[in-house]
Coordinates of C-alpha atoms in Angstrom, one line a residue:
M1 CA 39.1 27.1 -13.8
N2 CA 36.2 27.3 -11.0
Y3 CA 33.3 24.7 -10.9
T4 CA 30.0 25.3 -9.5
I5 CA 28.7 22.5 -7.8
I6 CA 24.9 21.6 -8.0
Y7 CA 23.4 19.8 -5.5
M8 CA 20.3 17.9 -6.0
H9 CA 17.5 17.9 -4.2
Y10 CA 13.6 16.2 -4.0
F11 CA 10.3 17.9 -3.7
F12 CA 7.8 15.8 -1.6
P13 CA 4.4 17.4 -1.1
E14 CA 1.9 16.1 1.6
T15 CA -0.8 16.2 -0.4
R16 CA -1.7 16.4 -4.0
H17 CA -3.3 20.2 -3.4
Y18 CA 0.6 21.2 -2.7
L19 CA -0.4 23.5 0.4
K20 CA 2.5 21.8 2.3
W21 CA 6.2 20.2 0.9
N22 CA 9.3 19.0 2.2
I23 CA 12.4 19.2 0.5
E24 CA 15.3 16.4 0.8
P25 CA 17.9 17.4 1.6
H26 CA 16.7 20.4 3.2
I27 CA 17.4 24.2 1.6
I28 CA 15.9 27.7 1.5
L29 CA 14.4 28.0 -1.7
P30 CA 13.8 31.3 -3.2
K31 CA 11.3 33.5 -1.3
D32 CA 9.1 33.2 -4.5
F33 CA 9.8 29.3 -4.8
C34 CA 6.0 27.8 -5.9
P35 CA 5.5 24.1 -6.6
V36 CA 2.7 24.7 -8.9
K37 CA 4.1 27.4 -11.1
E38 CA 7.4 25.2 -11.2
K39 CA 5.0 22.4 -12.3
L40 CA 6.5 19.9 -10.1
F41 CA 5.7 16.1 -9.6
P42 CA 6.2 14.7 -6.5
G43 CA 9.8 12.4 -6.4
D44 CA 11.2 15.9 -8.8
E45 CA 14.7 16.4 -8.5
I46 CA 15.2 20.0 -8.1
N47 CA 18.4 22.4 -8.1
N48 CA 18.8 24.9 -5.5
A49 CA 16.7 27.7 -7.9
G50 CA 13.6 25.5 -7.5
K51 CA 13.5 24.2 -11.3
A52 CA 12.9 20.7 -11.9
E53 CA 16.2 18.8 -13.5
K54 CA 14.6 15.3 -13.5
S55 CA 11.0 14.0 -12.9
P56 CA 10.3 10.3 -12.3
Y57 CA 6.4 10.5 -12.6
R58 CA 6.9 12.2 -16.3
E59 CA 8.6 9.4 -17.2
K60 CA 6.7 6.6 -15.5
R61 CA 4.5 4.4 -17.5
N62 CA 1.1 3.0 -16.3
I63 CA 0.1 5.0 -13.4
P64 CA -3.2 3.9 -11.4
G65 CA -6.4 6.6 -10.6
V66 CA -9.4 6.5 -11.3
L67 CA -11.3 8.4 -14.2
V68 CA -13.9 10.5 -12.6
L69 CA -16.9 10.2 -15.3
T70 CA -19.4 11.3 -13.1
G71 CA -18.3 14.7 -12.5
K72 CA -18.1 17.5 -14.7
T73 CA -15.8 17.7 -17.9
Y74 CA -13.2 20.3 -18.8
G75 CA -13.1 20.8 -22.3
T76 CA -12.3 18.9 -25.3
T77 CA -9.5 18.0 -27.3
G78 CA -10.9 20.3 -30.3
K79 CA -13.4 20.2 -32.7
G80 CA -16.0 17.8 -34.9
K81 CA -16.7 14.5 -34.5
S82 CA -13.1 13.2 -33.0
A83 CA -13.1 15.5 -30.6
R84 CA -12.9 13.9 -26.9
K85 CA -14.0 14.9 -23.5
Y86 CA -11.6 16.0 -20.9
Y87 CA -12.2 14.1 -17.4
K88 CA -10.5 14.2 -14.3
C89 CA -8.6 11.7 -13.1
V90 CA -7.8 11.2 -9.7
P91 CA -4.2 9.2 -9.3
Y92 CA -4.0 6.6 -6.7
D93 CA -0.7 8.2 -5.2
I94 CA -2.3 11.2 -2.4
R95 CA 0.7 13.3 -3.5
L96 CA 0.2 13.3 -7.2
P97 CA -2.0 16.2 -8.6
C98 CA -5.5 15.5 -10.2
I99 CA -4.8 14.9 -14.0
L100 CA -7.2 16.2 -16.8
I101 CA -7.3 13.0 -19.5
P102 CA -9.0 12.6 -23.0
Y103 CA -11.6 9.7 -22.6
D104 CA -14.3 9.1 -25.7
D105 CA -17.2 8.3 -23.0
N106 CA -19.1 6.2 -26.4
R107 CA -21.3 3.5 -24.0
K108 CA -23.0 1.6 -26.4
T109 CA -26.1 1.2 -24.2
F110 CA -29.7 2.6 -23.0
S111 CA -28.7 3.1 -18.9
K112 CA -27.8 6.6 -18.3
H113 CA -26.4 5.2 -15.0
T114 CA -22.9 6.7 -15.5
V115 CA -19.8 4.9 -13.3
N116 CA -16.0 5.8 -12.5
I117 CA -13.2 3.8 -14.5
F118 CA -10.0 2.4 -13.3
V119 CA -7.4 3.4 -15.3
L120 CA -3.5 3.4 -16.0
F121 CA -2.2 6.6 -17.5
T122 CA 1.1 8.5 -18.4
I123 CA 2.1 12.1 -17.7
K124 CA 1.7 14.2 -21.2
C125 CA 2.3 17.6 -20.0
W126 CA 1.6 20.6 -17.9
E127 CA 1.8 23.7 -19.8
N128 CA -1.9 24.8 -18.6
K129 CA -3.5 25.4 -14.8
H130 CA -4.0 21.4 -14.5
P131 CA -1.5 18.4 -16.0
E132 CA -2.4 16.8 -18.8
G133 CA -2.2 12.8 -19.5
V134 CA -3.1 10.1 -21.8
L135 CA -4.6 6.8 -21.0
S136 CA -2.5 3.8 -20.9
N137 CA -4.7 0.9 -20.1
V138 CA -8.4 0.8 -19.2
I139 CA -9.0 -1.5 -16.0
G140 CA -12.6 -1.4 -16.0
K141 CA -15.3 0.1 -14.1
V142 CA -14.9 0.6 -9.9
D143 CA -18.3 -1.4 -9.0
I144 CA -16.6 -4.8 -10.3
S145 CA -14.9 -6.8 -7.9
E146 CA -12.1 -8.2 -10.1
N147 CA -11.4 -4.6 -11.5
F148 CA -10.6 -3.8 -8.3
Y149 CA -8.3 -6.7 -7.8
E150 CA -6.1 -5.7 -10.7
Y151 CA -6.4 -1.8 -9.6
E152 CA -4.7 -2.6 -6.3
L153 CA -1.9 -4.7 -8.1
Y154 CA -0.7 -1.5 -9.9
C155 CA -1.2 0.3 -6.9
K156 CA 1.4 -1.6 -4.8
N157 CA 3.3 -1.6 -8.1
L158 CA 3.1 -5.7 -7.9
F159 CA 1.9 -5.9 -11.8
I160 CA 5.0 -7.3 -13.2
S161 CA 4.6 -8.7 -16.9
M162 CA 5.4 -12.8 -17.1
R163 CA 5.1 -12.5 -21.0
S164 CA 9.0 -12.9 -21.5
F165 CA 9.1 -15.7 -19.0
N166 CA 5.9 -17.3 -19.9
K167 CA 7.6 -17.5 -23.4
A168 CA 11.2 -18.7 -22.9
A169 CA 9.6 -21.6 -20.1
K170 CA 7.5 -22.9 -22.4
N171 CA 9.8 -22.9 -25.0
K172 CA 12.4 -24.8 -23.1
T173 CA 10.1 -27.0 -21.7
N174 CA 9.2 -28.5 -25.0
N175 CA 12.2 -28.5 -26.3
I176 CA 14.3 -30.6 -23.6
N177 CA 14.3 -33.9 -22.5
M178 CA 14.1 -33.9 -18.3
G179 CA 14.9 -37.8 -18.5
E180 CA 18.3 -36.9 -19.8
H181 CA 19.5 -34.3 -17.3
I182 CA 17.8 -36.6 -14.6
S183 CA 20.5 -39.4 -15.8
L184 CA 23.7 -36.5 -15.8
L185 CA 22.6 -35.7 -12.5
L186 CA 22.3 -39.1 -10.6
N187 CA 25.7 -40.5 -12.9
G188 CA 27.5 -37.3 -11.8
G189 CA 26.6 -37.9 -7.9
K190 CA 24.9 -35.2 -7.2
C191 CA 21.2 -37.1 -7.0
S192 CA 20.5 -39.8 -5.4
N193 CA 17.5 -42.2 -6.5
R194 CA 14.5 -42.8 -4.5
K195 CA 11.9 -43.3 -6.9
D196 CA 11.2 -46.9 -5.4
R197 CA 10.2 -44.9 -2.0
H198 CA 6.6 -44.3 -0.8
I199 CA 6.3 -40.6 -0.7
F200 CA 3.0 -38.7 -0.5
S201 CA 2.2 -34.9 -0.3
I202 CA -0.5 -33.4 2.0
D203 CA -2.0 -29.8 0.4
P204 CA -5.6 -28.1 0.5
E205 CA -8.2 -29.5 -2.0
G206 CA -7.6 -28.2 -5.7
T207 CA -3.6 -27.8 -5.1
V208 CA -1.4 -27.5 -8.3
D209 CA 1.4 -26.2 -7.4
I210 CA 2.9 -28.5 -5.1
D211 CA 5.8 -27.5 -3.1
D212 CA 6.3 -30.0 -0.2
A213 CA 6.1 -34.0 0.4
M214 CA 7.4 -36.5 2.8
G215 CA 8.1 -40.3 3.8
I216 CA 9.3 -42.3 6.5
T217 CA 11.5 -45.4 6.4
T218 CA 13.7 -47.2 9.1
A219 CA 17.9 -48.0 8.8
K220 CA 20.1 -49.8 11.5
D221 CA 23.0 -47.3 13.0
V222 CA 26.4 -49.0 13.3
I223 CA 25.7 -50.9 17.0
G224 CA 22.4 -52.3 15.1
E225 CA 19.6 -50.0 16.7
E226 CA 16.8 -49.1 14.7
V227 CA 17.2 -45.7 13.4
V228 CA 13.7 -43.4 12.2
I229 CA 14.3 -41.7 9.0
I230 CA 11.4 -38.9 8.1
S231 CA 12.6 -37.3 5.1
I232 CA 10.6 -33.7 3.6
Y233 CA 10.9 -33.3 0.3
I234 CA 10.9 -29.7 -1.3
A235 CA 10.4 -28.9 -5.0
N236 CA 14.3 -28.1 -6.0
V237 CA 13.4 -25.0 -8.1
P238 CA 17.0 -23.7 -8.3
Q239 CA 18.5 -27.1 -10.0
I240 CA 15.4 -26.8 -12.6
L241 CA 16.3 -23.0 -13.6
S242 CA 19.8 -23.7 -14.0
I243 CA 18.8 -27.0 -16.0
L244 CA 16.2 -24.8 -17.8
N245 CA 18.8 -21.6 -18.1
L246 CA 15.8 -19.9 -16.8
W247 CA 17.7 -17.7 -14.3
R248 CA 17.8 -14.6 -16.5
E249 CA 14.4 -14.3 -17.0
M250 CA 13.1 -14.1 -13.3
T251 CA 11.1 -11.0 -13.0
G252 CA 10.7 -8.9 -9.9
R253 CA 8.2 -10.5 -8.0
V254 CA 8.8 -12.2 -5.3
S255 CA 5.8 -13.8 -4.5
T256 CA 2.6 -15.8 -5.1
I257 CA -0.1 -13.6 -5.0
Y258 CA -3.7 -15.2 -3.9
L259 CA -6.6 -13.1 -5.2
P260 CA -10.4 -14.3 -4.7
N261 CA -10.9 -14.8 -8.6
K262 CA -7.6 -16.2 -9.3
K263 CA -3.7 -16.7 -8.5
V264 CA -0.5 -14.5 -9.9
S265 CA 2.2 -16.8 -9.7
M266 CA 5.7 -15.9 -8.9
L267 CA 6.8 -18.6 -11.8
P268 CA 5.4 -19.8 -15.3
T269 CA 2.1 -22.2 -14.6
V270 CA 4.2 -24.3 -16.8
L271 CA 6.6 -24.7 -14.2
S272 CA 4.9 -24.3 -10.9
E273 CA 2.0 -26.5 -11.7
G274 CA 4.2 -28.7 -14.2
I275 CA 7.4 -29.6 -14.0
M276 CA 8.2 -28.2 -10.9
S277 CA 5.2 -29.4 -9.3
L278 CA 5.5 -32.4 -7.1
K279 CA 2.5 -34.3 -9.0
E280 CA 2.0 -38.1 -8.1
G281 CA 3.2 -40.4 -10.5
E282 CA 6.1 -37.7 -12.2
T283 CA 9.5 -38.3 -11.7
R284 CA 10.8 -34.6 -10.2
I285 CA 13.9 -33.5 -8.8
A286 CA 13.3 -32.3 -4.9
F287 CA 15.8 -31.1 -2.3
A288 CA 15.6 -33.7 0.9
M289 CA 15.7 -33.0 4.7
D290 CA 16.4 -36.3 6.1
I291 CA 15.5 -36.2 10.1
H292 CA 17.4 -39.5 11.9
I293 CA 15.5 -40.3 15.2
K294 CA 16.5 -42.6 17.5
R295 CA 14.7 -43.5 21.3
N296 CA 12.3 -40.3 19.9
S297 CA 15.5 -38.1 19.9
V298 CA 16.2 -36.1 16.8
I299 CA 20.1 -37.4 16.4
D300 CA 21.0 -36.2 13.1
V301 CA 19.6 -33.8 9.8
A302 CA 21.3 -34.7 6.3
Y303 CA 20.6 -32.6 3.1
S304 CA 20.8 -33.5 -0.1
N305 CA 19.3 -34.0 -4.1
V306 CA 17.4 -36.7 -5.0
I307 CA 15.3 -38.3 -7.5
I308 CA 11.4 -38.9 -6.8
D309 CA 8.4 -40.5 -7.5
V310 CA 5.5 -39.2 -5.3
T311 CA 2.8 -42.2 -4.9
K312 CA -0.2 -39.7 -3.8
N313 CA -1.1 -36.2 -3.1
Y314 CA -3.8 -36.1 -0.5
V315 CA -5.9 -33.5 1.0
Y316 CA -5.3 -32.5 4.7
D317 CA -7.6 -35.2 6.7
E318 CA -8.8 -37.1 3.8
K319 CA -10.1 -40.8 4.8
K320 CA -7.6 -42.0 2.7
L321 CA -4.9 -40.2 4.2
L322 CA -5.7 -41.1 7.8
V323 CA -5.3 -44.6 6.9
N324 CA -2.2 -44.6 5.6
K325 CA 0.6 -46.3 7.2
D326 CA 3.2 -44.4 6.7
Y327 CA 1.2 -41.1 7.7
N328 CA 0.3 -42.8 10.6
D329 CA 3.8 -43.4 11.7
I330 CA 4.9 -40.2 11.0
L331 CA 2.0 -38.7 13.2
S332 CA 3.4 -41.3 16.0
T333 CA 6.5 -40.8 15.6
T334 CA 6.3 -36.9 15.9
R335 CA 4.0 -37.4 18.9
K336 CA 6.7 -38.9 20.7
I337 CA 9.5 -36.4 19.7
I338 CA 7.3 -33.6 20.8
D339 CA 6.7 -35.5 24.5
Y340 CA 10.3 -36.2 24.6
S341 CA 11.7 -32.5 23.6
K342 CA 9.1 -30.7 26.0
T343 CA 10.8 -33.5 28.9
N344 CA 14.0 -32.5 27.5
S345 CA 13.6 -28.8 27.5
I346 CA 14.3 -29.6 23.7
V347 CA 12.6 -27.4 20.6
S348 CA 9.7 -28.2 20.0
Y349 CA 7.8 -26.4 17.3
V350 CA 4.1 -27.1 18.0
E351 CA 3.0 -28.1 21.2
T352 CA 0.8 -30.8 20.2
V353 CA 0.1 -32.6 17.2
E354 CA -3.7 -33.2 16.1
D355 CA -4.2 -33.8 12.9
S356 CA -2.3 -33.7 9.3
H357 CA -2.2 -29.7 9.3
D358 CA -0.2 -29.9 12.4
I359 CA 2.2 -32.4 11.1
V360 CA 2.5 -30.2 8.1
A361 CA 3.2 -27.5 10.1
Y362 CA 5.9 -29.2 12.3
Y363 CA 8.1 -30.4 9.7
M364 CA 7.7 -26.9 7.4
M365 CA 9.3 -24.9 10.8
M366 CA 11.9 -27.8 11.6
M367 CA 13.0 -27.6 8.1
N368 CA 13.1 -23.6 8.0
H369 CA 14.6 -23.6 11.5
M370 CA 17.2 -26.4 10.5
C371 CA 18.1 -24.8 6.9
G372 CA 18.5 -21.5 8.6
K373 CA 21.8 -22.7 11.0
E374 CA 23.1 -24.2 8.0
L375 CA 22.5 -20.3 6.4
K376 CA 24.0 -18.8 9.3
K377 CA 27.1 -21.1 9.4
M378 CA 27.9 -20.1 5.8
E379 CA 26.9 -16.2 6.7
A380 CA 24.7 -16.1 3.6
G381 CA 20.9 -16.3 2.9
I382 CA 18.1 -13.9 3.8
Y383 CA 16.4 -14.6 7.4
R384 CA 13.2 -14.2 8.9
S385 CA 13.5 -11.7 12.0
V386 CA 10.4 -11.7 14.0
T387 CA 11.0 -10.0 17.4
C388 CA 8.4 -9.2 20.4
D389 CA 8.1 -6.4 22.5
H390 CA 7.8 -7.7 26.2
S391 CA 7.2 -4.4 27.7
E392 CA 3.4 -4.7 26.4
S393 CA 0.3 -6.1 27.1
T394 CA -2.9 -6.9 26.1
G395 CA -3.8 -3.2 28.6
T396 CA -6.7 -5.8 30.2
N397 CA -7.4 -7.8 33.2
T398 CA -10.1 -9.0 31.2
P399 CA -9.9 -12.9 30.7
L400 CA -9.7 -12.8 26.8
P401 CA -9.8 -16.0 24.7
K402 CA -6.9 -17.7 23.8
D403 CA -6.9 -16.6 19.9
L404 CA -7.6 -13.4 20.3
K405 CA -5.0 -12.6 23.4
N406 CA -2.7 -13.9 21.0
F407 CA -4.0 -12.0 17.9
V408 CA -3.9 -8.9 19.9
N409 CA -0.3 -9.7 21.5
I410 CA 1.0 -10.4 17.9
W411 CA -0.8 -7.4 16.3
K412 CA 0.7 -4.5 19.2
N413 CA 3.8 -6.1 19.9
T414 CA 5.5 -7.7 17.2
H415 CA 7.6 -6.7 14.5
S416 CA 8.5 -9.3 11.2
E417 CA 10.9 -8.7 8.5
Y418 CA 13.4 -10.0 5.8
T419 CA 16.9 -9.4 7.4
T420 CA 20.5 -10.6 5.9
Y421 CA 22.5 -12.9 8.2
G422 CA 24.4 -9.3 10.2
N423 CA 20.7 -8.3 11.0
Q424 CA 18.7 -11.7 11.6
K425 CA 17.0 -11.8 15.4
G426 CA 15.6 -14.8 15.5
H427 CA 11.9 -15.5 15.4
E428 CA 10.2 -15.3 19.0
L429 CA 6.9 -16.5 17.9
I430 CA 7.7 -19.9 17.5
A431 CA 8.6 -22.6 20.0
G432 CA 8.9 -19.7 22.8
G433 CA 12.0 -18.0 20.4
L434 CA 14.2 -19.4 17.6
D435 CA 17.9 -18.1 17.4
V436 CA 17.3 -18.6 13.4
Y437 CA 14.7 -18.8 11.3
A438 CA 15.1 -18.8 7.1
Q439 CA 12.3 -20.0 4.7
I440 CA 13.0 -22.7 2.2
T441 CA 9.9 -24.8 1.9
S442 CA 7.9 -22.8 -0.6
P443 CA 10.4 -22.0 -3.7
I444 CA 7.5 -22.5 -6.1
R445 CA 5.4 -19.5 -4.3
R446 CA 8.2 -17.4 -2.9
L447 CA 11.7 -15.8 -4.3
V448 CA 13.3 -16.1 -0.4
D449 CA 13.3 -19.7 -0.5
V450 CA 14.7 -20.1 -3.9
I451 CA 17.5 -17.8 -2.7
N452 CA 17.7 -20.0 0.6
M453 CA 18.0 -23.0 -1.3
S454 CA 20.5 -21.8 -3.8
Y455 CA 23.2 -20.6 -1.6
I456 CA 22.8 -24.4 0.3
Q457 CA 23.3 -26.5 -2.5
M458 CA 26.1 -24.6 -3.7
N459 CA 27.6 -24.5 -0.6
M460 CA 27.2 -28.6 -0.6
G461 CA 28.6 -28.4 -4.2
L462 CA 25.5 -29.4 -5.9
L463 CA 24.4 -26.2 -7.5
D464 CA 27.0 -24.3 -9.7
R465 CA 26.9 -20.3 -9.6
T466 CA 26.2 -18.5 -12.9
P467 CA 25.9 -14.7 -13.7
E468 CA 22.6 -15.2 -14.6
M469 CA 21.9 -16.6 -10.6
A470 CA 23.8 -14.1 -9.2
A471 CA 21.8 -11.5 -10.3
V472 CA 18.7 -12.9 -8.4
L473 CA 20.8 -13.9 -5.1
E474 CA 21.6 -9.9 -5.3
T475 CA 18.0 -9.6 -3.8
E476 CA 19.8 -10.5 -0.5
G477 CA 21.0 -7.0 -1.0
R478 CA 17.6 -5.5 -1.4
M479 CA 16.1 -6.2 2.2
D480 CA 14.1 -2.8 2.2
S481 CA 12.2 -3.3 -1.4
L482 CA 11.6 -7.1 -0.7
N483 CA 9.9 -5.9 3.0
I484 CA 7.6 -3.5 1.3
S485 CA 6.8 -5.9 -1.5
M486 CA 6.3 -8.9 0.9
R487 CA 4.3 -6.0 2.9
N488 CA 2.2 -4.5 -0.2
I489 CA 1.4 -8.3 -1.1
R490 CA -0.3 -9.1 2.1
K491 CA -2.4 -5.9 2.3
V492 CA -3.4 -6.2 -0.8
Q493 CA -4.6 -10.2 -0.2
T494 CA -6.5 -8.6 2.6
N495 CA -8.3 -6.0 0.9
C496 CA -9.4 -8.2 -1.8
A497 CA -10.7 -11.2 0.6
L498 CA -12.3 -8.8 2.1
L499 CA -14.1 -7.7 -0.9
G500 CA -14.3 -11.0 -2.0
Y501 CA -16.1 -12.1 1.3
C502 CA -18.6 -9.5 0.9
G503 CA -19.8 -9.9 -2.5
D504 CA -22.8 -9.0 -3.5
A505 CA -23.8 -5.4 -2.5
S506 CA -27.7 -6.1 -2.2
T507 CA -27.4 -8.5 0.6
D508 CA -25.8 -6.8 3.9
K509 CA -23.7 -9.5 6.2
M510 CA -23.2 -9.9 9.5
V511 CA -20.0 -10.4 11.5
E512 CA -18.7 -10.7 15.2
G513 CA -15.4 -8.4 16.2
Y514 CA -13.6 -7.2 19.0
V515 CA -12.7 -3.8 20.1
V516 CA -8.8 -4.4 20.0
G517 CA -8.1 -0.2 19.8
Y518 CA -9.5 3.5 20.2
L519 CA -8.6 6.8 19.1
E520 CA -10.6 9.4 21.3
Q521 CA -10.0 12.2 19.5
D522 CA -11.2 10.7 16.2
K523 CA -13.7 8.6 17.8
E524 CA -12.4 5.7 15.9
Y525 CA -12.8 2.1 17.0
T526 CA -10.0 -0.7 15.6
I527 CA -12.2 -4.0 15.4
Y528 CA -11.0 -7.2 14.6
I529 CA -12.8 -10.0 12.8
P530 CA -11.6 -13.6 13.8
L531 CA -14.1 -14.8 10.2
L532 CA -11.9 -12.7 8.6
K533 CA -9.0 -12.2 10.2
L534 CA -9.4 -8.5 9.1
I535 CA -8.2 -5.7 11.5
T536 CA -10.9 -2.8 10.0
R537 CA -11.6 0.7 11.5
I538 CA -15.3 2.3 12.8
I539 CA -15.8 5.9 13.6
S540 CA -18.7 5.9 16.2
D541 CA -20.1 8.2 19.2
G542 CA -21.2 5.1 20.8
T543 CA -19.2 4.1 24.0
Y544 CA -17.3 0.2 23.9
E545 CA -15.6 -1.6 26.1
M546 CA -12.4 -2.5 25.1
H547 CA -11.3 -6.1 24.4
N548 CA -15.1 -7.0 24.3
K549 CA -17.2 -8.7 21.7
Y550 CA -19.7 -7.1 19.5
R551 CA -22.3 -7.8 16.3
Y552 CA -21.4 -5.9 13.2
S553 CA -23.5 -4.8 10.1
I554 CA -21.0 -4.8 6.8
H555 CA -22.8 -2.4 4.1
V556 CA -21.1 -2.5 0.6
F557 CA -20.9 0.3 -1.8
N558 CA -19.3 -1.4 -5.3
E559 CA -19.3 2.2 -6.7
E560 CA -17.0 3.6 -4.5
N561 CA -13.7 4.1 -5.7
S562 CA -11.7 3.3 -2.5
L563 CA -12.2 0.0 -0.1
H564 CA -12.5 1.9 2.9
K565 CA -15.7 3.4 1.2
K566 CA -16.9 0.4 -0.6
I567 CA -16.8 -1.7 2.3
R568 CA -18.1 0.3 5.4
L569 CA -18.9 -1.6 9.2
Q570 CA -21.4 -0.2 12.2
F571 CA -21.9 -1.6 15.7
C572 CA -25.6 -2.9 15.6

């Protein structure tokens, strides 16, 4: 019997006009092949004859796009009062052709002013000249910033429903006695009781999802010398997910997303702002790192699960914090550790400790570094790898402000990503370079930290691995997807923060920034604006010196559809 092997290939147009395209893997198609004639969509799986066998876009729901109400219409769905006009929808994906979608524009207003709208749609068919679609949701007018924020989430595949997780978390927390489970952990030897210790957190004002806290105590070693113990406490998210049996509910969200108008939490708020958050006066399960210090040197680091009652939630540099004895003891001890480390060529995570921001940064970096070492021994976990191209420089002999020089070097010469054990490259930006770095200190806000904490606790025999947990830990094998999602989150946060800052279109703003790049063929300048921590681009016929500081005017056009058209900068 003879079999015909049909190899599948994938169609990828360069733009929605289908003037150029790629077929992967490459094949020679029939001479009369025409993707428009074949009604192909980006990513379609095609056979050797160029016919679609499978079409992901035809099956996809909630495709983001802009429904153009300010342009012409393209006929109607029929006749009579129920007939709706067809409008052009421009998809966010620049490879996807424009779609005709029926829409009833029955604005109940006397205003004749028309504005385009952000929408979600599905593809219905492609039988005529243009493909047709159906609206699945109307996000809202393009001139409203909050609508743009939500649209951005859909465009970057970051809108993931929490309905099931929220329902399950609420049900579990309402029907469980955490006190009983804490007693079981204490009696089973998997937790130690530290409810009598003075423990405090330091966070920005208004923080309700509190990941970390700290405390200090002293002890005597075997020869009677004093040992200072600084303890870092992290919300024990893996333990609580196991107690509540919620691992199976973990969604595809990899991080909390911070928008100007709201926070899109990775976890249900009943968890992130409730039983996981290290709030003062509440009994909590925490993962502790005890740093043993003798004669200003770190002599040991130990990990454990603990039960704590946080004494106080402080705000960075608030007056009550600055007069707190334990805080000042930690501050003075940390300064001595840094001085000793510099003198003896030992890793020092920051140059100096000036305030509470530096204190928190120092111990978060230390814990991520130390836990990275533990994970490396286990050959498990997810690592933050940051490498620098030291052959590159800022490209100028002009003295630059320290902050600008650091930014330009990082922006031009640094590559960062999440990796598995076999591909981890250390973190070159911290303390002159660390051999290994694995994030663990923000498990309420970041999935990577949950995974890393789980591995360490399983290795210590403090957490039982379950099939539901294993499904979440498999993220370790999906680094490409994780890195794409994290980059998209940073981009969405940056874009939305810029639009949020610019605010009212009736008031143009002035900012200062530096020229950090130039493309001569496009007359395009790359500008860094320190106030916004933003990189943007300006096309100008003028001549401006590299790394010089200039003033720029920001102009806002809210009715435009995309960010680069909504916000435009000009040299003053």
